[in-house]
XYZ file of C-alpha atoms in Angstrom:
434
model
C -18.340 -14.467 25.434
C -19.056 -18.083 24.569
C -16.203 -20.040 22.948
C -16.106 -23.422 21.261
C -13.732 -25.586 19.220
C -14.262 -26.064 15.505
C -12.637 -28.656 13.289
C -13.194 -29.709 9.716
C -11.371 -31.878 7.220
C -10.372 -29.745 4.250
C -8.609 -30.330 0.960
C -5.063 -29.238 0.177
C -5.507 -27.594 -3.223
C -1.877 -27.137 -4.133
C 1.768 -26.964 -3.117
C 4.060 -24.118 -4.185
C 7.513 -22.753 -3.619
C 6.222 -19.274 -2.740
C 2.746 -18.192 -1.630
C 1.933 -14.482 -1.470
C -1.095 -13.299 0.502
C -2.334 -9.963 -0.814
C -2.350 -8.424 -4.280
C -1.579 -4.795 -3.552
C 1.672 -3.081 -4.620
C 3.784 -5.217 -2.256
C 2.180 -8.464 -3.376
C 2.518 -7.534 -7.045
C 6.240 -6.875 -6.625
C 6.774 -10.084 -4.648
C 4.836 -12.322 -7.025
C 6.601 -11.087 -10.156
C 10.105 -11.331 -8.694
C 9.389 -14.690 -7.068
C 8.266 -16.190 -10.358
C 11.039 -14.533 -12.361
C 13.595 -16.083 -10.021
C 12.418 -19.581 -10.763
C 9.899 -20.261 -7.992
C 6.517 -21.861 -8.488
C 4.519 -18.907 -7.225
C 0.892 -18.241 -6.341
C -0.660 -14.938 -5.341
C -3.939 -15.047 -3.396
C -6.064 -11.897 -3.254
C -9.316 -11.348 -1.344
C -10.819 -9.039 -3.993
C -11.549 -9.774 -7.629
C -8.684 -7.655 -8.945
C -5.162 -6.521 -8.124
C -3.902 -3.230 -6.772
C -5.018 -3.209 -3.156
C -5.733 0.301 -1.931
C -4.421 1.767 -5.192
C -7.464 0.387 -6.990
C -9.962 -0.718 -4.317
C -9.179 2.339 -2.202
C -8.736 4.833 -5.086
C -5.513 6.006 -3.437
C -3.938 8.147 -6.146
C -1.128 8.975 -7.018
C 1.498 6.263 -6.660
C 4.016 8.047 -4.425
C 6.867 8.436 -5.170
C 9.664 7.612 -7.579
C 11.906 10.672 -7.378
C 13.753 12.930 -4.965
C 14.692 16.476 -6.044
C 14.003 15.547 -9.654
C 16.199 12.420 -9.579
C 14.614 8.989 -9.845
C 15.433 6.750 -6.876
C 12.933 3.909 -7.336
C 13.605 1.391 -10.099
C 13.051 -2.275 -10.705
C 9.545 -3.726 -10.927
C 7.795 -0.525 -9.748
C 9.412 1.492 -12.548
C 8.703 -1.260 -15.069
C 5.075 -1.308 -13.944
C 4.824 2.487 -14.168
C 6.122 2.530 -17.724
C 3.797 -0.234 -18.842
C 0.895 1.682 -17.316
C 1.982 4.872 -19.086
C 2.225 3.047 -22.427
C -1.292 1.704 -21.847
C -2.542 5.287 -21.567
C -3.265 4.819 -17.892
C -0.721 6.965 -16.074
C 1.684 9.878 -16.158
C 4.684 10.894 -14.072
C 4.410 14.231 -12.255
C 7.731 16.063 -11.712
C 9.715 16.841 -9.632
C 8.913 13.987 -7.215
C 7.793 11.635 -9.976
C 4.512 10.713 -8.362
C 2.553 8.517 -10.758
C -1.002 9.705 -11.400
C -3.003 6.786 -12.768
C -6.302 5.413 -13.931
C -7.322 2.742 -11.388
C -9.023 0.491 -13.949
C -5.981 0.362 -16.203
C -3.830 -0.202 -13.118
C -5.805 -3.405 -12.484
C -5.334 -4.543 -16.076
C -1.609 -3.847 -16.345
C -0.932 -5.470 -12.964
C -2.855 -8.585 -13.990
C -1.003 -8.816 -17.298
C 2.385 -8.502 -15.594
C 1.507 -11.097 -12.953
C 0.258 -13.648 -15.472
C 3.045 -13.069 -18.000
C 5.589 -13.709 -15.217
C 4.068 -17.165 -14.746
C 2.371 -16.446 -11.427
C -0.777 -18.382 -10.604
C -3.401 -15.845 -9.557
C -6.297 -16.726 -7.263
C -8.762 -13.901 -6.595
C -11.937 -13.546 -4.516
C -10.228 -15.730 -1.911
C -9.861 -14.757 1.746
C -7.138 -15.779 4.154
C -8.706 -17.510 7.159
C -5.794 -18.893 9.167
C -2.445 -20.635 8.924
C -0.873 -23.779 10.339
C 2.493 -23.356 12.054
C 4.809 -26.184 13.044
C 8.295 -25.880 14.541
C 8.644 -22.211 13.644
C 7.502 -22.643 10.038
C 4.205 -21.939 8.343
C 3.132 -25.230 6.786
C 0.025 -24.021 4.983
C -2.496 -21.227 4.764
C -6.220 -21.829 5.011
C -8.441 -19.888 2.624
C -12.105 -19.541 1.807
C -13.796 -18.811 -1.506
C -16.739 -20.085 -3.559
C -15.339 -23.605 -3.253
C -15.418 -23.466 0.544
C -12.494 -23.909 2.939
C -9.205 -25.304 1.654
C -5.464 -25.195 2.318
C -2.454 -24.310 0.202
C 1.017 -25.489 1.167
C 4.223 -23.661 0.352
C 7.889 -23.651 1.223
C 7.989 -19.909 1.787
C 5.283 -17.325 2.477
C 5.012 -13.587 1.865
C 2.616 -11.431 3.862
C 1.488 -8.617 1.580
C -1.836 -8.044 3.320
C -0.869 -4.509 4.325
C -1.726 -5.017 7.974
C 0.310 -8.141 8.764
C -2.723 -10.420 8.967
C -0.747 -13.562 8.088
C 2.117 -12.639 10.397
C -0.326 -11.984 13.218
C -2.018 -15.355 12.664
C 1.385 -17.038 12.723
C 2.289 -15.501 16.076
C 4.854 -12.949 14.928
C 5.282 -10.260 17.617
C 4.248 -6.735 16.683
C 5.734 -3.365 17.572
C 3.683 -1.333 20.026
C 2.215 2.021 19.034
C 3.350 4.976 21.140
C 0.638 7.327 19.857
C -2.839 7.015 18.321
C -2.964 5.426 14.896
C -3.248 7.707 11.903
C -6.784 8.211 10.566
C -8.294 6.511 7.561
C -9.835 8.053 4.460
C -12.560 6.961 2.077
C -11.430 8.254 -1.302
C -13.849 8.951 -4.127
C -14.090 10.211 -7.691
C -15.954 13.203 -9.030
C -16.770 13.716 -12.700
C -18.008 16.851 -14.444
C -15.228 18.888 -12.832
C -13.808 21.906 -14.646
C -10.280 20.525 -14.725
C -9.198 23.236 -17.195
C -9.565 25.981 -14.610
C -6.185 27.515 -13.704
C -6.733 26.617 -10.059
C -7.084 22.956 -10.972
C -3.454 22.711 -12.074
C -2.912 20.956 -8.756
C -4.312 17.706 -10.185
C -0.919 17.587 -11.898
C 1.756 17.989 -9.253
C 4.380 19.841 -11.327
C 6.242 22.014 -8.827
C 3.511 21.898 -6.195
C 5.423 20.698 -3.136
C 2.305 19.655 -1.268
C 1.238 16.747 -3.426
C -1.957 17.895 -5.102
C -3.377 19.679 -2.048
C -6.278 21.972 -2.981
C -5.632 24.879 -0.617
C -8.426 26.900 -2.227
C -10.986 24.248 -1.229
C -9.610 24.120 2.302
C -10.007 27.909 2.543
C -13.669 27.620 1.530
C -14.303 25.001 4.216
C -12.513 27.066 6.853
C -14.694 30.046 5.922
C -17.838 27.929 6.267
C -16.665 26.760 9.693
C -16.003 30.361 10.743
C -19.590 31.183 9.750
C -20.853 28.465 12.080
C -21.499 25.752 9.498
C -20.835 22.184 10.590
C -18.112 20.688 8.391
C -17.173 16.998 8.741
C -13.593 16.143 9.635
C -11.462 16.215 6.516
C -7.882 16.186 5.357
C -6.179 17.890 2.430
C -8.065 17.727 0.197
C -5.694 16.136 -2.282
C -6.912 15.955 -5.876
C -5.468 13.810 -8.631
C -6.248 13.153 -12.277
C -7.622 9.779 -13.342
C -6.486 10.445 -16.928
C -10.163 10.828 -17.893
C -11.390 14.301 -18.957
C -13.216 16.129 -16.180
C -12.679 13.357 -13.626
C -10.532 13.425 -10.501
C -9.974 11.388 -7.363
C -10.325 13.108 -4.011
C -8.518 12.120 -0.826
C -10.747 14.238 1.388
C -12.612 12.403 4.163
C -10.944 11.505 7.434
C -11.870 9.436 10.462
C -10.043 7.994 13.436
C -9.844 4.223 13.078
C -7.973 1.119 14.119
C -7.951 -1.024 10.997
C -6.846 -4.063 12.994
C -10.218 -4.042 14.793
C -13.302 -4.723 12.694
C -15.750 -2.679 14.771
C -13.558 0.409 14.557
C -13.013 -0.036 10.830
C -16.729 -0.561 10.127
C -17.835 2.508 12.065
C -15.220 4.675 10.357
C -16.350 3.495 6.915
C -19.973 4.246 7.778
C -19.108 7.743 8.961
C -16.954 8.540 5.955
C -19.599 7.352 3.491
C -21.924 10.014 4.888
C -19.101 12.553 4.810
C -18.364 11.918 1.116
C -21.770 13.287 0.167
C -21.720 16.150 2.676
C -18.280 17.371 1.610
C -18.875 16.886 -2.119
C -22.110 18.885 -1.889
C -20.324 21.654 -0.015
C -17.684 22.079 -2.686
C -20.289 21.716 -5.446
C -22.136 24.703 -3.977
C -19.165 26.863 -3.048
C -16.326 26.050 -5.469
C -17.027 27.134 -9.081
C -14.925 24.366 -10.639
C -17.318 21.822 -9.075
C -20.685 23.401 -9.794
C -21.530 20.762 -12.449
C -19.666 17.929 -10.719
C -21.037 14.772 -9.159
C -19.737 11.785 -7.207
C -19.028 9.139 -9.851
C -17.458 6.451 -7.678
C -16.697 5.799 -4.029
C -13.855 3.458 -3.151
C -15.126 -0.027 -2.263
C -12.632 -0.106 0.615
C -11.603 2.651 3.007
C -7.915 3.433 3.098
C -6.222 2.827 6.443
C -3.000 4.768 6.898
C -1.659 2.694 9.768
C -2.048 -0.904 10.900
C 0.373 -3.416 12.373
C 4.180 -3.412 12.138
C 6.171 -6.551 12.818
C 9.007 -6.672 15.341
C 11.774 -7.692 12.963
C 15.466 -8.411 13.086
C 16.034 -4.652 12.891
C 13.754 -1.692 13.607
C 14.380 1.182 11.227
C 13.784 4.556 12.895
C 12.546 7.893 11.665
C 16.060 9.233 12.246
C 17.474 6.502 9.963
C 14.929 7.527 7.374
C 15.452 11.308 7.550
C 19.257 11.033 7.443
C 19.221 8.458 4.652
C 21.282 5.936 6.616
C 22.697 3.363 4.224
C 22.702 -0.297 5.228
C 24.724 -3.201 3.856
C 21.465 -5.093 3.320
C 19.543 -2.222 1.699
C 16.935 -3.618 -0.704
C 14.657 -0.655 -1.507
C 14.550 3.153 -1.477
C 11.924 5.631 -0.309
C 11.664 9.411 -0.415
C 8.161 10.305 0.785
C 8.195 12.709 3.735
C 7.475 11.492 7.241
C 3.792 12.186 6.742
C 1.746 12.026 9.939
C -2.004 12.698 9.807
C -3.746 13.456 13.087
C -6.736 11.242 13.895
C -9.170 13.766 15.374
C -8.698 16.958 13.370
C -7.456 18.320 10.036
C -3.837 18.369 11.176
C -0.852 16.913 9.331
C 2.896 17.150 9.942
C 5.495 16.702 7.205
C 9.206 16.147 7.770
C 11.188 15.899 4.559
C 14.187 13.557 4.327
C 17.683 14.913 3.823
C 18.120 12.416 1.006
C 16.300 9.343 -0.302
C 16.180 6.662 2.377
C 17.417 3.057 2.267
C 15.310 0.170 3.614
C 17.225 -2.856 4.987
C 16.268 -6.478 4.409
C 16.248 -7.170 8.148
C 13.037 -5.133 8.436
C 11.213 -7.753 6.322
C 11.996 -10.686 8.620
C 11.341 -11.654 12.242
C 12.889 -14.308 14.456
C 9.514 -15.894 15.080
C 8.873 -17.647 11.740
C 11.615 -19.083 9.531
C 9.757 -19.013 6.216
C 7.810 -15.739 6.300
C 8.691 -12.408 4.710
C 6.856 -9.108 4.760
C 6.073 -7.153 1.608
C 4.675 -3.643 1.727
C 4.164 -1.366 4.675
C 3.878 -3.736 7.655
C 7.645 -4.059 8.024
C 9.775 -3.501 11.118
C 9.942 0.294 11.376
C 9.041 2.792 14.068
C 5.997 5.022 13.660
C 7.914 7.893 12.052
C 9.606 5.698 9.466
C 6.286 3.942 8.867
C 4.681 7.302 8.061
C 7.072 7.554 5.118
C 7.558 4.005 3.777
C 3.818 3.244 3.679
C 3.281 4.664 0.171
C 3.014 2.633 -3.008
C 6.353 2.871 -4.834
C 8.529 1.719 -1.897
C 5.916 -0.902 -0.966
C 6.219 -2.459 -4.429
C 10.023 -2.330 -4.298
C 10.000 -3.936 -0.833
C 7.766 -6.623 -2.339
C 10.269 -7.136 -5.147
C 12.957 -7.885 -2.560
C 10.649 -10.178 -0.591
C 9.924 -12.257 -3.689
C 13.615 -12.583 -4.521
C 14.449 -13.489 -0.902
C 11.698 -16.114 -0.797
C 13.072 -17.711 -3.956
C 16.587 -17.709 -2.536
C 15.366 -19.361 0.679
C 13.731 -22.108 -1.389
C 16.774 -22.602 -3.639
C 19.258 -22.544 -0.764
C 17.002 -24.711 1.416
C 17.494 -22.297 4.282
C 15.534 -19.908 6.462
C 14.681 -16.377 5.445
C 16.979 -15.176 8.233
C 19.961 -17.020 6.742
C 19.763 -16.439 3.001
C 22.769 -15.054 1.150
C 21.966 -11.350 1.578
C 24.855 -10.301 -0.670
C 23.273 -12.298 -3.473
C 19.857 -10.801 -2.679
C 21.228 -7.271 -2.990
C 22.976 -8.169 -6.252
C 19.736 -9.486 -7.740
C 17.783 -6.444 -6.547
C 20.376 -4.201 -8.197
C 20.076 -6.233 -11.404
C 16.399 -5.285 -11.466
C 17.437 -1.647 -11.639
C 16.965 -0.686 -8.000
C 19.274 2.039 -6.684
C 20.353 0.334 -3.476
């Protein structure tokens, strides 16, 4: 493959205390807490709205705030959830307190919270590269309608979901020991008979399997037994959008490596076809869907597994299941170790003995002195990753990352050497149960 050097003089468009790349749950948490702790903060998002895979990927519900009926996630995620509920855009589903939501109102409430916190928000802007000097990121290079430009900051937060900034900066990554989990292209269907008794699963209630429509799976298994060709699928998991007769479906499934563009593109292409094949199958064979139609397909496929940084500490699945408590715990999580198999319908679930604790050391590596991770791409093994990757803990991890970034700026120190006792105190003051 031919290679060549490229150079161009570009403008530095601003200097900030804290720069967050990525506006999903982790980035939202980091931006709000960074600004609220006195830092001049900017959040840069590649899409035109906030929410990441919650909104662009139609990944619904927001898992999960409670364990055995007791709330374990607080702080900014709980504040966000309540604002979304008051806006008529969400509802908590007991006993695990998953938050079913309307994706459009999610975008709106997230934007309002970001702006009211004093965060500068820059959307439709893609991260291109970063400049590193003496173990510090000096600036990030972006591209949007104005062309290429740089933004400088004292501290950076990678909330891209797949550690794109960390990878660009040379942070080492943990190696996978098994194939990556598959991706899904979620979609909405309208015209569904959501009043049917079997459709109670769109509200979790006491359904332990998170909205899984077993009756649809049985139909597909029967079709397969009759010799019909059924695309690879998972679940399916159905969730209310808060709109009458409309649900989101987490249904399609394809092996993918979301860190490689060719793999991601081919998986998206396959799953787009599968959306229409699977939706037509259930429209023909499931009475609740006989008048239904595909009303929206997620603009972005959801990838369950990407990169994980090699941090100061690697949290294991055993740590997660046993609920090991750490002195530097900054967030909680209670989703099961939820492993989806890449080449079939299989899924394994291992439920934690109690709600887990996530330590600050998982957000930081030794490679870069002014970079923190927010969201799922933290330093955990594959089993722990399969649990912490969901939205509520990702936003609470982001909350801690924003506070830590502000402390690093105030203390004029590295992210490895901030006052962790003070960090934990501030996180607790937000209402987190750490």
